[in-house]
Amino acid sequence: SLFEHLIGYETVAVNAFSRLIESQHSFTRSETRWFFKNVDSGAVYSLNAAETTYQPGNIIKEPRRLISTVFNMVLRRFGALITSMFMMCSVGSLVAFALKEVQLRAWKLTIDLQDHIRAQLSYTDVLLRYSLDAIVLVPILIGILFFMFEFFKDHRLAFAVLVVAWLCELFVILSRRHSISLFYLPRLFFAYFLAFHVYYFTYPFGFTWIALLTSVAFMQHAVLMIWNRWEFPLLRSNNAQRGNPVRSNQRNAS
């Protein structure tokens, strides 16, 4: 079902148990550690990793604990922000490097194929040479995946995040012509993706797939808005300018 695959029963159960433990032991100072285990999959979750909240009615009774809770909350969000920035900068740099290498190799392959076809030579050796060169990129992709597996426990989520990062880089490289798109689109992608990463690292038991889909939806909205407002009119005007000389030549010939 949609609830099982998109949200997951484990996420709901872990959040319910963490809130239950928090409500029952909110006034104790014991160092008890709580764990949640899925008998079917064998996955074990530490409920102490969940962020605790403070009841507003207990401000007067325990002001020191309030200050400690607020400090821990701010520190947790600051750490999530730093981790998200490091994660996005590292993965973005690796993905951009891989895409530039692919683009450069494809350009060289096109030139070599054109030269061999014009000279009526066999291009089998060219395809074989560039195929062997492309194998070099495989360890880079595997390294990016293993790097993301260190931060994302769910490997499917890590792969989905990597795919979204690749699509964003491709769109930024191939589909930008207007100055507004050049300025705003990468920043919008970065802001929406950063919001997802901050949510993921702040709430380890949160609804991560819904957060990722929400971030992708906002990215799609930015793409459609920019294409509708600036990119498509610019593309249409460029096509009209290219067609004007042909029309003028046809008129002169008639």
GROMACS .gro file of N, CA and C in nm, residues 55-149:
model
  285
   55GLN      N    1   0.791   2.052   2.794
   55GLN     CA    2   0.654   2.093   2.819
   55GLN      C    3   0.652   2.238   2.866
   56PRO      N    4   0.571   2.326   2.805
   56PRO     CA    5   0.569   2.467   2.846
   56PRO      C    6   0.526   2.488   2.989
   57GLY      N    7   0.445   2.399   3.046
   57GLY     CA    8   0.399   2.417   3.182
   57GLY      C    9   0.504   2.396   3.288
   58ASN      N   10   0.619   2.339   3.249
   58ASN     CA   11   0.724   2.310   3.346
   58ASN      C   12   0.835   2.413   3.345
   59ILE      N   13   0.812   2.531   3.285
   59ILE     CA   14   0.916   2.633   3.275
   59ILE      C   15   0.953   2.686   3.413
   60ILE      N   16   0.850   2.713   3.495
   60ILE     CA   17   0.877   2.770   3.627
   60ILE      C   18   0.939   2.666   3.720
   61LYS      N   19   0.896   2.540   3.706
   61LYS     CA   20   0.945   2.437   3.795
   61LYS      C   21   1.091   2.403   3.769
   62GLU      N   22   1.131   2.395   3.642
   62GLU     CA   23   1.267   2.352   3.608
   62GLU      C   24   1.326   2.447   3.505
   63PRO      N   25   1.365   2.568   3.545
   63PRO     CA   26   1.420   2.662   3.446
   63PRO      C   27   1.556   2.618   3.392
   64ARG      N   28   1.636   2.550   3.474
   64ARG     CA   29   1.766   2.505   3.426
   64ARG      C   30   1.752   2.399   3.318
   65ARG      N   31   1.657   2.313   3.337
   65ARG     CA   32   1.635   2.209   3.236
   65ARG      C   33   1.579   2.269   3.107
   66LEU      N   34   1.502   2.374   3.119
   66LEU     CA   35   1.453   2.444   3.001
   66LEU      C   36   1.569   2.503   2.921
   67ILE      N   37   1.662   2.569   2.992
   67ILE     CA   38   1.777   2.627   2.925
   67ILE      C   39   1.862   2.519   2.859
   68SER      N   40   1.880   2.407   2.928
   68SER     CA   41   1.957   2.296   2.872
   68SER      C   42   1.890   2.237   2.749
   69THR      N   43   1.757   2.225   2.755
   69THR     CA   44   1.684   2.169   2.640
   69THR      C   45   1.690   2.261   2.520
   70VAL      N   46   1.673   2.392   2.542
   70VAL     CA   47   1.682   2.487   2.432
   70VAL      C   48   1.822   2.490   2.373
   71PHE      N   49   1.923   2.485   2.461
   71PHE     CA   50   2.062   2.484   2.412
   71PHE      C   51   2.090   2.360   2.329
   72ASN      N   52   2.043   2.244   2.375
   72ASN     CA   53   2.063   2.121   2.299
   72ASN      C   54   1.988   2.125   2.166
   73MET      N   55   1.870   2.186   2.165
   73MET     CA   56   1.793   2.197   2.043
   73MET      C   57   1.863   2.285   1.940
   74VAL      N   58   1.914   2.400   1.986
   74VAL     CA   59   1.987   2.489   1.896
   74VAL      C   60   2.115   2.424   1.846
   75LEU      N   61   2.186   2.356   1.937
   75LEU     CA   62   2.310   2.288   1.899
   75LEU      C   63   2.282   2.176   1.800
   76ARG      N   64   2.172   2.106   1.818
   76ARG     CA   65   2.136   1.997   1.726
   76ARG      C   66   2.106   2.051   1.587
   77ARG      N   67   2.033   2.160   1.580
   77ARG     CA   68   2.001   2.217   1.450
   77ARG      C   69   2.124   2.278   1.382
   78PHE      N   70   2.212   2.336   1.461
   78PHE     CA   71   2.335   2.390   1.404
   78PHE      C   72   2.422   2.277   1.349
   79GLY      N   73   2.431   2.168   1.422
   79GLY     CA   74   2.506   2.052   1.372
   79GLY      C   75   2.443   1.993   1.247
   80ALA      N   76   2.309   1.989   1.242
   80ALA     CA   77   2.241   1.940   1.122
   80ALA      C   78   2.268   2.031   1.003
   81LEU      N   79   2.271   2.163   1.027
   81LEU     CA   80   2.299   2.256   0.919
   81LEU      C   81   2.442   2.240   0.866
   82ILE      N   82   2.539   2.226   0.956
   82ILE     CA   83   2.677   2.209   0.913
   82ILE      C   84   2.693   2.076   0.837
   83THR      N   85   2.632   1.969   0.889
   83THR     CA   86   2.640   1.840   0.821
   83THR      C   87   2.574   1.845   0.684
   84SER      N   88   2.462   1.914   0.674
   84SER     CA   89   2.392   1.925   0.546
   84SER      C   90   2.475   2.005   0.445
   85MET      N   91   2.537   2.113   0.491
   85MET     CA   92   2.622   2.192   0.401
   85MET      C   93   2.740   2.110   0.351
   86PHE      N   94   2.805   2.038   0.443
   86PHE     CA   95   2.917   1.953   0.402
   86PHE      C   96   2.872   1.845   0.305
   87MET      N   97   2.758   1.784   0.334
   87MET     CA   98   2.706   1.677   0.248
   87MET      C   99   2.674   1.729   0.108
   88MET      N  100   2.606   1.841   0.100
   88MET     CA  101   2.566   1.894  -0.030
   88MET      C  102   2.685   1.944  -0.110
   89CYS      N  103   2.778   2.011  -0.044
   89CYS     CA  104   2.897   2.060  -0.116
   89CYS      C  105   2.982   1.945  -0.168
   90SER      N  106   2.998   1.841  -0.089
   90SER     CA  107   3.080   1.727  -0.131
   90SER      C  108   3.014   1.651  -0.246
   91VAL      N  109   2.887   1.616  -0.228
   91VAL     CA  110   2.818   1.541  -0.333
   91VAL      C  111   2.801   1.625  -0.459
   92GLY      N  112   2.771   1.755  -0.442
   92GLY     CA  113   2.757   1.841  -0.559
   92GLY      C  114   2.885   1.855  -0.638
   93SER      N  115   2.998   1.865  -0.568
   93SER     CA  116   3.126   1.876  -0.638
   93SER      C  117   3.160   1.747  -0.712
   94LEU      N  118   3.135   1.633  -0.649
   94LEU     CA  119   3.164   1.505  -0.715
   94LEU      C  120   3.073   1.482  -0.836
   95VAL      N  121   2.945   1.515  -0.821
   95VAL     CA  122   2.852   1.498  -0.933
   95VAL      C  123   2.886   1.593  -1.048
   96ALA      N  124   2.921   1.718  -1.016
   96ALA     CA  125   2.960   1.813  -1.120
   96ALA      C  126   3.087   1.768  -1.192
   97PHE      N  127   3.183   1.714  -1.118
   97PHE     CA  128   3.305   1.663  -1.180
   97PHE      C  129   3.275   1.546  -1.273
   98ALA      N  130   3.189   1.454  -1.227
   98ALA     CA  131   3.155   1.338  -1.311
   98ALA      C  132   3.081   1.381  -1.438
   99LEU      N  133   2.990   1.478  -1.425
   99LEU     CA  134   2.916   1.524  -1.542
   99LEU      C  135   3.007   1.597  -1.641
  100LYS      N  136   3.102   1.674  -1.593
  100LYS     CA  137   3.196   1.741  -1.682
  100LYS      C  138   3.284   1.641  -1.755
  101GLU      N  139   3.325   1.535  -1.686
  101GLU     CA  140   3.405   1.432  -1.752
  101GLU      C  141   3.323   1.360  -1.859
  102VAL      N  142   3.199   1.330  -1.827
  102VAL     CA  143   3.112   1.264  -1.926
  102VAL      C  144   3.090   1.355  -2.047
  103GLN      N  145   3.064   1.483  -2.023
  103GLN     CA  146   3.043   1.577  -2.132
  103GLN      C  147   3.168   1.592  -2.218
  104LEU      N  148   3.285   1.599  -2.156
  104LEU     CA  149   3.410   1.612  -2.231
  104LEU      C  150   3.439   1.487  -2.313
  105ARG      N  151   3.418   1.370  -2.255
  105ARG     CA  152   3.443   1.246  -2.329
  105ARG      C  153   3.343   1.227  -2.442
  106ALA      N  154   3.217   1.267  -2.421
  106ALA     CA  155   3.119   1.258  -2.529
  106ALA      C  156   3.153   1.352  -2.644
  107TRP      N  157   3.203   1.471  -2.611
  107TRP     CA  158   3.244   1.566  -2.716
  107TRP      C  159   3.362   1.513  -2.796
  108LYS      N  160   3.461   1.456  -2.728
  108LYS     CA  161   3.576   1.398  -2.798
  108LYS      C  162   3.535   1.278  -2.882
  109LEU      N  163   3.444   1.197  -2.831
  109LEU     CA  164   3.396   1.081  -2.906
  109LEU      C  165   3.324   1.124  -3.032
  110THR      N  166   3.244   1.231  -3.024
  110THR     CA  167   3.173   1.280  -3.143
  110THR      C  168   3.271   1.328  -3.250
  111ILE      N  169   3.374   1.400  -3.208
  111ILE     CA  170   3.473   1.450  -3.305
  111ILE      C  171   3.548   1.335  -3.370
  112ASP      N  172   3.592   1.237  -3.291
  112ASP     CA  173   3.666   1.123  -3.347
  112ASP      C  174   3.578   1.040  -3.439
  113LEU      N  175   3.452   1.023  -3.406
  113LEU     CA  176   3.362   0.948  -3.494
  113LEU      C  177   3.340   1.020  -3.626
  114GLN      N  178   3.324   1.151  -3.621
  114GLN     CA  179   3.309   1.227  -3.744
  114GLN      C  180   3.432   1.217  -3.833
  115ASP      N  181   3.551   1.223  -3.774
  115ASP     CA  182   3.674   1.212  -3.852
  115ASP      C  183   3.687   1.074  -3.916
  116HIS      N  184   3.655   0.968  -3.840
  116HIS     CA  185   3.665   0.833  -3.895
  116HIS      C  186   3.560   0.808  -4.003
  117ILE      N  187   3.440   0.863  -3.985
  117ILE     CA  188   3.336   0.843  -4.086
  117ILE      C  189   3.370   0.917  -4.214
  118ARG      N  190   3.422   1.038  -4.202
  118ARG     CA  191   3.463   1.114  -4.322
  118ARG      C  192   3.578   1.046  -4.395
  119ALA      N  193   3.670   0.988  -4.320
  119ALA     CA  194   3.783   0.918  -4.383
  119ALA      C  195   3.748   0.775  -4.422
  120GLN      N  196   3.624   0.732  -4.397
  120GLN     CA  197   3.577   0.597  -4.429
  120GLN      C  198   3.662   0.490  -4.363
  121LEU      N  199   3.693   0.514  -4.237
  121LEU     CA  200   3.769   0.419  -4.158
  121LEU      C  201   3.677   0.349  -4.057
  122SER      N  202   3.725   0.239  -4.008
  122SER     CA  203   3.648   0.165  -3.908
  122SER      C  204   3.651   0.240  -3.775
  123TYR      N  205   3.533   0.256  -3.715
  123TYR     CA  206   3.526   0.328  -3.588
  123TYR      C  207   3.506   0.234  -3.469
  124THR      N  208   3.534   0.104  -3.491
  124THR     CA  209   3.522   0.009  -3.381
  124THR      C  210   3.625   0.035  -3.272
  125ASP      N  211   3.749   0.065  -3.314
  125ASP     CA  212   3.853   0.091  -3.216
  125ASP      C  213   3.825   0.218  -3.135
  126VAL      N  214   3.760   0.317  -3.200
  126VAL     CA  215   3.726   0.439  -3.128
  126VAL      C  216   3.623   0.411  -3.019
  127LEU      N  217   3.520   0.334  -3.054
  127LEU     CA  218   3.418   0.300  -2.954
  127LEU      C  219   3.475   0.215  -2.842
  128LEU      N  220   3.567   0.124  -2.878
  128LEU     CA  221   3.628   0.040  -2.775
  128LEU      C  222   3.716   0.121  -2.681
  129ARG      N  223   3.791   0.217  -2.737
  129ARG     CA  224   3.880   0.297  -2.654
  129ARG      C  225   3.801   0.386  -2.557
  130TYR      N  226   3.695   0.447  -2.607
  130TYR     CA  227   3.616   0.534  -2.519
  130TYR      C  228   3.532   0.454  -2.420
  131SER      N  229   3.497   0.333  -2.457
  131SER     CA  230   3.425   0.248  -2.361
  131SER      C  231   3.515   0.209  -2.245
  132LEU      N  232   3.642   0.180  -2.275
  132LEU     CA  233   3.736   0.150  -2.167
  132LEU      C  234   3.763   0.274  -2.081
  133ASP      N  235   3.766   0.392  -2.145
  133ASP     CA  236   3.786   0.515  -2.068
  133ASP      C  237   3.668   0.544  -1.977
  134ALA      N  238   3.548   0.505  -2.022
  134ALA     CA  239   3.429   0.531  -1.940
  134ALA      C  240   3.425   0.445  -1.814
  135ILE      N  241   3.499   0.333  -1.815
  135ILE     CA  242   3.501   0.247  -1.696
  135ILE      C  243   3.566   0.320  -1.579
  136VAL      N  244   3.649   0.419  -1.608
  136VAL     CA  245   3.714   0.494  -1.500
  136VAL      C  246   3.611   0.568  -1.415
  137LEU      N  247   3.498   0.606  -1.475
  137LEU     CA  248   3.396   0.679  -1.402
  137LEU      C  249   3.317   0.591  -1.307
  138VAL      N  250   3.322   0.459  -1.329
  138VAL     CA  251   3.245   0.368  -1.243
  138VAL      C  252   3.293   0.373  -1.098
  139PRO      N  253   3.424   0.367  -1.069
  139PRO     CA  254   3.465   0.380  -0.928
  139PRO      C  255   3.425   0.512  -0.865
  140ILE      N  256   3.419   0.620  -0.945
  140ILE     CA  257   3.377   0.748  -0.890
  140ILE      C  258   3.232   0.742  -0.844
  141LEU      N  259   3.146   0.683  -0.929
  141LEU     CA  260   3.005   0.670  -0.892
  141LEU      C  261   2.987   0.580  -0.771
  142ILE      N  262   3.061   0.470  -0.767
  142ILE     CA  263   3.052   0.379  -0.652
  142ILE      C  264   3.101   0.450  -0.525
  143GLY      N  265   3.208   0.529  -0.539
  143GLY     CA  266   3.257   0.604  -0.424
  143GLY      C  267   3.156   0.705  -0.372
  144ILE      N  268   3.084   0.772  -0.464
  144ILE     CA  269   2.981   0.866  -0.421
  144ILE      C  270   2.870   0.795  -0.345
  145LEU      N  271   2.831   0.677  -0.395
  145LEU     CA  272   2.726   0.601  -0.327
  145LEU      C  273   2.769   0.557  -0.187
  146PHE      N  274   2.890   0.504  -0.175
  146PHE     CA  275   2.937   0.461  -0.043
  146PHE      C  276   2.956   0.580   0.051
  147PHE      N  277   2.993   0.693  -0.005
  147PHE     CA  278   3.003   0.814   0.078
  147PHE      C  279   2.866   0.854   0.133
  148MET      N  280   2.763   0.842   0.051
  148MET     CA  281   2.629   0.877   0.097
  148MET      C  282   2.572   0.771   0.191
  149PHE      N  283   2.615   0.645   0.175
  149PHE     CA  284   2.568   0.541   0.266
  149PHE      C  285   2.615   0.565   0.409
   0.00000   0.00000   0.00000
